[in-house]
JSON list of C-alpha atoms in Angstrom, two decimals:
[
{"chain": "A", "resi": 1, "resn": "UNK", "atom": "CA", "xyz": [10.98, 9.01, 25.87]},
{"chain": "A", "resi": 2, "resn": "UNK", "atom": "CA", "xyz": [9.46, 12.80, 25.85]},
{"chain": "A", "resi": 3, "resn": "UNK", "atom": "CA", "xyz": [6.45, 13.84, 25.07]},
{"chain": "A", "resi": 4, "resn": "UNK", "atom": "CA", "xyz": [4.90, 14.51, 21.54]},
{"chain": "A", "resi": 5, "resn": "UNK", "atom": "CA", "xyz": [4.53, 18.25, 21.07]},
{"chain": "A", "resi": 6, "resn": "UNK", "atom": "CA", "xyz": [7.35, 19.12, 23.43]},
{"chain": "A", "resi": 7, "resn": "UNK", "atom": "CA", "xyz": [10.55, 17.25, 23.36]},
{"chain": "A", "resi": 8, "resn": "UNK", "atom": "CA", "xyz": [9.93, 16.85, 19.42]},
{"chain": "A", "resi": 9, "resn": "UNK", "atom": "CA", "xyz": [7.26, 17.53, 17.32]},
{"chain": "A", "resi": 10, "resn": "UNK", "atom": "CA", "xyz": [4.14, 16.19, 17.93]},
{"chain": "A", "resi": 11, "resn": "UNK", "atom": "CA", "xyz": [1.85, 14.84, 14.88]},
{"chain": "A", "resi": 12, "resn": "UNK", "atom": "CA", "xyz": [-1.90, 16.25, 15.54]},
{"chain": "A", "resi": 13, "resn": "UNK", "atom": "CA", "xyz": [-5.27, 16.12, 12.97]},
{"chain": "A", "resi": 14, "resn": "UNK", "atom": "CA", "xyz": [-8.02, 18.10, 12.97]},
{"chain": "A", "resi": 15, "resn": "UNK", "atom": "CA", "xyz": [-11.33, 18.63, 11.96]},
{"chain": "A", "resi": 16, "resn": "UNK", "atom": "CA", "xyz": [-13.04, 22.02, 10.13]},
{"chain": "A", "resi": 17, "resn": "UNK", "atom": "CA", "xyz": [-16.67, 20.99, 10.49]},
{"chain": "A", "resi": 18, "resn": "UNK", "atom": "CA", "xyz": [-18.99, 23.29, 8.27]},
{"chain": "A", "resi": 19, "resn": "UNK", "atom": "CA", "xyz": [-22.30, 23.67, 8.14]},
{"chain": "A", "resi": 20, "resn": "UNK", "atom": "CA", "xyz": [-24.65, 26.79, 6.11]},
{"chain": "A", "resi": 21, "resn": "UNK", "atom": "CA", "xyz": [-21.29, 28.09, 5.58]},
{"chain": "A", "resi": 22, "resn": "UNK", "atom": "CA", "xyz": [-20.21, 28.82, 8.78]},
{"chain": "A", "resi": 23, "resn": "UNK", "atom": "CA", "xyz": [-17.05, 26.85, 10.36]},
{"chain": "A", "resi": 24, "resn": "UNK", "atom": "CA", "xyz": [-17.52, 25.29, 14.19]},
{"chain": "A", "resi": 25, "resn": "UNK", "atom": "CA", "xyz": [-15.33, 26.07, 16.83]},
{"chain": "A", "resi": 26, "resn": "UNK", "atom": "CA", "xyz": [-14.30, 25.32, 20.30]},
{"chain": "A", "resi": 27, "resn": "UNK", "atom": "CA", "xyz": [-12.72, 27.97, 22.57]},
{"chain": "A", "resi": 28, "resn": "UNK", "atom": "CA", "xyz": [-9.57, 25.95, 24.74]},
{"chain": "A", "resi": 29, "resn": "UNK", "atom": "CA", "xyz": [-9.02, 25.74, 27.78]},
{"chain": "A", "resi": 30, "resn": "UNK", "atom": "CA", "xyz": [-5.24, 24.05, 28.42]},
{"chain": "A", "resi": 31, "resn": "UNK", "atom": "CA", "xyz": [-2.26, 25.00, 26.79]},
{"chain": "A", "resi": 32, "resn": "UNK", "atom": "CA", "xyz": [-1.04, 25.13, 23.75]},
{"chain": "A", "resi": 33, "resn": "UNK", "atom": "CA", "xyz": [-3.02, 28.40, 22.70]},
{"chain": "A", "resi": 34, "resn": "UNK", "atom": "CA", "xyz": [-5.66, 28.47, 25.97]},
{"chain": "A", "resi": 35, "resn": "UNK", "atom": "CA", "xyz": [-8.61, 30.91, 25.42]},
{"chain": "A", "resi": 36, "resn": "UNK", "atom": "CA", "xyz": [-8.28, 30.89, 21.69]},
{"chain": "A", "resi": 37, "resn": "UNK", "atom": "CA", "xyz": [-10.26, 29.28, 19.23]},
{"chain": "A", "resi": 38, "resn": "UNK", "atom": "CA", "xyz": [-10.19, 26.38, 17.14]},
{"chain": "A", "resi": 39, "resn": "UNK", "atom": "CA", "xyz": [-11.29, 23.59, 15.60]},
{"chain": "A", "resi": 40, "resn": "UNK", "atom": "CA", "xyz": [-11.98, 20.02, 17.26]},
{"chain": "A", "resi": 41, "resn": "UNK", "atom": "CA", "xyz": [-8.53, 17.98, 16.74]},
{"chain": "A", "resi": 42, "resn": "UNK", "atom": "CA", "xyz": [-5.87, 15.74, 18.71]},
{"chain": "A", "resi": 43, "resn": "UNK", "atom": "CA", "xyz": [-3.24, 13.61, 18.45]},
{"chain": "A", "resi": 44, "resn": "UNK", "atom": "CA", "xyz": [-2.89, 11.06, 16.48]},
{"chain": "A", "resi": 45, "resn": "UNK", "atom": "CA", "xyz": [-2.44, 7.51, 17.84]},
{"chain": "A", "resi": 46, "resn": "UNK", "atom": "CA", "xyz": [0.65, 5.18, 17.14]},
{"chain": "A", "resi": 47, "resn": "UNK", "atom": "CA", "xyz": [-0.58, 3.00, 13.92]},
{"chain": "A", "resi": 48, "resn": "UNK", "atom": "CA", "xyz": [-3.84, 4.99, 13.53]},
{"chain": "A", "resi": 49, "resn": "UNK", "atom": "CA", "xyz": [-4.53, 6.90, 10.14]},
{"chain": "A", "resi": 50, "resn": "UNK", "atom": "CA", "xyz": [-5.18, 10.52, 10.82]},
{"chain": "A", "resi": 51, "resn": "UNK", "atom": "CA", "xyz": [-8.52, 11.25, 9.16]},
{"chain": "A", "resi": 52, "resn": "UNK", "atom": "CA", "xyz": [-9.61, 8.39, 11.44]},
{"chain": "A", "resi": 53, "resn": "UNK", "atom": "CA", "xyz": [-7.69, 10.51, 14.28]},
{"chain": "A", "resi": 54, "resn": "UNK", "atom": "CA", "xyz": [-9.73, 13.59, 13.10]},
{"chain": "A", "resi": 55, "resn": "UNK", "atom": "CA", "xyz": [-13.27, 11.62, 13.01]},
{"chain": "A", "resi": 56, "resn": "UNK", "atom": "CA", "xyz": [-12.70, 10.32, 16.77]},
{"chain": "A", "resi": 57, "resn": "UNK", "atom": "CA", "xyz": [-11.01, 13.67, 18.02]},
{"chain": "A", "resi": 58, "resn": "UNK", "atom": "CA", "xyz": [-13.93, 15.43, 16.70]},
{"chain": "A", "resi": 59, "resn": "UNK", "atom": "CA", "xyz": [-16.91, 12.83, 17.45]},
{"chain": "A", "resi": 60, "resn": "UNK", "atom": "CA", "xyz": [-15.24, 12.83, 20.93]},
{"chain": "A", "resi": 61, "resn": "UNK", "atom": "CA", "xyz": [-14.99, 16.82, 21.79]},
{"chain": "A", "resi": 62, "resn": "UNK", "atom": "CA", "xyz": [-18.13, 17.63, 19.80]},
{"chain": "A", "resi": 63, "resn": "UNK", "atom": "CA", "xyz": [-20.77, 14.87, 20.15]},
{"chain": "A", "resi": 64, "resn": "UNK", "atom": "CA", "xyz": [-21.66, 14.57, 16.77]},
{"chain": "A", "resi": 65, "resn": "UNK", "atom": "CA", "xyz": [-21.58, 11.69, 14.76]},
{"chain": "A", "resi": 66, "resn": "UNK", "atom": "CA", "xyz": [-19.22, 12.42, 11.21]},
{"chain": "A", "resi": 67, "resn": "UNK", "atom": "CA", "xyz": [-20.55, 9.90, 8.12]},
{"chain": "A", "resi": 68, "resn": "UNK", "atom": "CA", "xyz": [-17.80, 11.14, 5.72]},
{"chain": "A", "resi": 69, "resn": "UNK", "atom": "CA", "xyz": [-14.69, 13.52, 5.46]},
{"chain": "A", "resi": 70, "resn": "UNK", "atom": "CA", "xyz": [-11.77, 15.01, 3.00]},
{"chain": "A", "resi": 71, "resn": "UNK", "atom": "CA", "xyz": [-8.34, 16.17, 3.10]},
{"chain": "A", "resi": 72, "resn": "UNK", "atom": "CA", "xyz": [-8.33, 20.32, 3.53]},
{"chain": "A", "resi": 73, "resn": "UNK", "atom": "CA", "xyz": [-4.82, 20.69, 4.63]},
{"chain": "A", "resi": 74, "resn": "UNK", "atom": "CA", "xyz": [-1.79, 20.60, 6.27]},
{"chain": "A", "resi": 75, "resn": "UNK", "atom": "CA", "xyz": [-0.88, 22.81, 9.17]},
{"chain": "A", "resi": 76, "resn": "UNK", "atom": "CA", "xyz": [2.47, 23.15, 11.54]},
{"chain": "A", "resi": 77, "resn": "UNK", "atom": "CA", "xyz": [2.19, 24.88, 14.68]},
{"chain": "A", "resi": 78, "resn": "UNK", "atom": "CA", "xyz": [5.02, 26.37, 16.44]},
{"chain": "A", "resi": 79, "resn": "UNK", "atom": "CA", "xyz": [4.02, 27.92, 19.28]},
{"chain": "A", "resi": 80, "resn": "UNK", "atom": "CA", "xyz": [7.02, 30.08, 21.23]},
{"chain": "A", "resi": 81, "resn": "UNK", "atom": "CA", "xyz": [4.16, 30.80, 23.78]},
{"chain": "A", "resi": 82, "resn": "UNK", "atom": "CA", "xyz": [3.98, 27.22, 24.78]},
{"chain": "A", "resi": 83, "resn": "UNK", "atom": "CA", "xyz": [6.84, 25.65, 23.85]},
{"chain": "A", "resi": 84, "resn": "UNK", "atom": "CA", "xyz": [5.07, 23.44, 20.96]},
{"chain": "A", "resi": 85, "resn": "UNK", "atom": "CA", "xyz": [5.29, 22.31, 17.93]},
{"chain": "A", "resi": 86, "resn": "UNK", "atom": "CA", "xyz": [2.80, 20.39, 15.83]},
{"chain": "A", "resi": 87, "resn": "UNK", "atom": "CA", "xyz": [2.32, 19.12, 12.45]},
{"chain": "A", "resi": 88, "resn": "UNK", "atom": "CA", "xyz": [-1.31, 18.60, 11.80]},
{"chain": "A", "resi": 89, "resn": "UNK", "atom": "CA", "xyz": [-3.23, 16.89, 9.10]},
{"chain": "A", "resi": 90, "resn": "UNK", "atom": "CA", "xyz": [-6.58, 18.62, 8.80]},
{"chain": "A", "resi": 91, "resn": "UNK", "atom": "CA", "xyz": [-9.85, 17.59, 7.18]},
{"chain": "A", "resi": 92, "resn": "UNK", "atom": "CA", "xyz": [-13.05, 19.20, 6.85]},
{"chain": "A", "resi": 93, "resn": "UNK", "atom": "CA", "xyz": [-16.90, 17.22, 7.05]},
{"chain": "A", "resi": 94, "resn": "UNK", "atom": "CA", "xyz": [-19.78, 18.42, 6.02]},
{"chain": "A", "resi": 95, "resn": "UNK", "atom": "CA", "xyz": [-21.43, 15.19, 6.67]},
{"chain": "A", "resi": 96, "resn": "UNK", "atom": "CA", "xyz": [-22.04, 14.53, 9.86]},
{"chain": "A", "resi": 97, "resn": "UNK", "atom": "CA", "xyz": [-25.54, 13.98, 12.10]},
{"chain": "A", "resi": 98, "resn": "UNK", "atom": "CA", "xyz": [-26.33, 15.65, 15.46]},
{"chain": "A", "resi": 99, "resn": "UNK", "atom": "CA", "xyz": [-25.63, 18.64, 17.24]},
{"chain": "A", "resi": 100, "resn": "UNK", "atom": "CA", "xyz": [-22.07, 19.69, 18.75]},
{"chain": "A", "resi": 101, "resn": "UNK", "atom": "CA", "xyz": [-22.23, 20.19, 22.53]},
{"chain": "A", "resi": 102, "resn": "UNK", "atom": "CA", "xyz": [-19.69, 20.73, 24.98]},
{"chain": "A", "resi": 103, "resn": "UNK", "atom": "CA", "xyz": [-18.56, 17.30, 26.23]},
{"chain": "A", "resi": 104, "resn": "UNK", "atom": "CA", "xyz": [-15.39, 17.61, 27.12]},
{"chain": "A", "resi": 105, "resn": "UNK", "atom": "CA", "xyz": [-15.44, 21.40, 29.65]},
{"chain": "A", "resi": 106, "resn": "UNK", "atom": "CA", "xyz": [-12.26, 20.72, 31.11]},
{"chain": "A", "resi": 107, "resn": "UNK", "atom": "CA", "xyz": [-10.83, 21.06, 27.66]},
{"chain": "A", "resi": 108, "resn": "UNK", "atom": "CA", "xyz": [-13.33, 23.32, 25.66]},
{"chain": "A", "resi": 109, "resn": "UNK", "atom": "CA", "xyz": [-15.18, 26.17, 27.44]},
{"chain": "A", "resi": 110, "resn": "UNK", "atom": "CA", "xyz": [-17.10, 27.67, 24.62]},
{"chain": "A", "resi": 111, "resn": "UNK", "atom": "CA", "xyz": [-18.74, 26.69, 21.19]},
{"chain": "A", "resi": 112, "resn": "UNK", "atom": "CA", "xyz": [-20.37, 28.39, 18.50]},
{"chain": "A", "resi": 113, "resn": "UNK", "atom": "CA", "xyz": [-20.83, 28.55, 14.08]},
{"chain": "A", "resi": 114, "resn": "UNK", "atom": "CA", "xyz": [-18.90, 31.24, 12.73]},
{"chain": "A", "resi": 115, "resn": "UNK", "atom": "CA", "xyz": [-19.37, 32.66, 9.28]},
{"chain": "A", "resi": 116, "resn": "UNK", "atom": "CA", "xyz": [-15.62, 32.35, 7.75]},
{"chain": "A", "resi": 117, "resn": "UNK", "atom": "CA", "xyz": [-15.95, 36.48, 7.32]},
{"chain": "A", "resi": 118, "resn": "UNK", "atom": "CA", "xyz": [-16.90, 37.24, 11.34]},
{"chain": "A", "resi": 119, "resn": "UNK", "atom": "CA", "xyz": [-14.42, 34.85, 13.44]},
{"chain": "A", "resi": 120, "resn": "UNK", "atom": "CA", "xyz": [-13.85, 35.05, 17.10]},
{"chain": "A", "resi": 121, "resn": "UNK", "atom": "CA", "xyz": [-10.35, 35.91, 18.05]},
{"chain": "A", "resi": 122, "resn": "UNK", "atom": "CA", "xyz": [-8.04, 35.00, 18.92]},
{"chain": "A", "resi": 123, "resn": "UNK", "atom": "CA", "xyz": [-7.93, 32.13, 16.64]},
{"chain": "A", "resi": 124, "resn": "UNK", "atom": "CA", "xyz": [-5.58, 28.83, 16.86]},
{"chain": "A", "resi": 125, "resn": "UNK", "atom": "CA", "xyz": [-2.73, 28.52, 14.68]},
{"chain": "A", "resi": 126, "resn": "UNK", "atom": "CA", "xyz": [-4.14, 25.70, 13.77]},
{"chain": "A", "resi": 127, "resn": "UNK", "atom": "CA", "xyz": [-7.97, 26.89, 13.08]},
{"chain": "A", "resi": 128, "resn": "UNK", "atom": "CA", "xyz": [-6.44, 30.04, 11.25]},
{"chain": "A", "resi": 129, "resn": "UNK", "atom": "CA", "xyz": [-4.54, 27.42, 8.82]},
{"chain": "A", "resi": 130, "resn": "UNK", "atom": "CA", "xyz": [-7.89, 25.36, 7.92]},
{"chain": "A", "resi": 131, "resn": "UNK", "atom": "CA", "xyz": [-9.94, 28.86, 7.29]},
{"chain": "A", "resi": 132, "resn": "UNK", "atom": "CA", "xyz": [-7.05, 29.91, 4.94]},
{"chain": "A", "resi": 133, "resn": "UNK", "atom": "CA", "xyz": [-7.73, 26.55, 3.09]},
{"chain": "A", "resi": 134, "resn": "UNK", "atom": "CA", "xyz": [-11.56, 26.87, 3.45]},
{"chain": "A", "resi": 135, "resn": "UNK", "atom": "CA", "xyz": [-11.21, 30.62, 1.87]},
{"chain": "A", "resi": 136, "resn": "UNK", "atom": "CA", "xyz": [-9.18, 28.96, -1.27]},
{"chain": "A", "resi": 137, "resn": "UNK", "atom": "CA", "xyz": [-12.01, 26.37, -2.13]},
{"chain": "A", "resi": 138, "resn": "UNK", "atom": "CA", "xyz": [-14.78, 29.49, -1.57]},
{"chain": "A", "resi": 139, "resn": "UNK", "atom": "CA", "xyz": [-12.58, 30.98, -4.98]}
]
């Protein structure tokens, strides 16, 4: 059968939280892309829509409970590094209640608010794509 992501491309979502104007992100810990960062995201389960894919994904890795959320874009990934390739359906909330911890350490080592203008690096593929479609709603 293969695996998503490696034997064929692999359909992921993802979720640009923002809050004061500054984006969240997560630095990773496994491959693809370990030690850069990026936003909380997954795969997408057989017969599940994505934006509910990006709510759970990011409720799971963040803690925080997300109330509402919008198309921001679509991103593919190919990652020579790894050996991946993606397509990714990302949305962005700026709805959501709580505060984003690290609950999942064996997947995210690091967290933090970034202003959109003074990002960590490296950043994701995938992070860099939904900060290129945050930027275009900022004009």
């Amino acid at each position: 059968m293969g695996l998503p992501g490696i034997d064929f491309p692999g359909f992921g979502c993802g979720l640009a939280i923002v809050r004061d104007g500054k984006i969240l992100l997560y630095k990773r810990v496994n491959a693809p892309e370990a030690e850069h960062w990026n936003i909380v995201g997954g795969k997408v389960d057989h017969m599940e829509r994505s934006e509910a894919a990006a709510r759970r994904e990011a409720e799971e890795e963040s803690g925080l409970q997300i109330r509402s959320s919008e198309f921001l874009c679509l991103s593919e990934q190919v990652i020579e590094a790894d050996r991946q390739h993606w397509i990714s359906m990302i949305y962005v909330s700026q709805d959501f209640a709580g505060e984003p911890e690290l609950t999942e350490p064996h997947k995210l080592s690091a967290l933090g608010w970034f202003d959109l203008d003074a990002l960590p690096q490296p950043l994701s593929r995938f992070a860099a794509d939904a900060v290129a479609a945050l930027r275009k709603l900022e004009h």
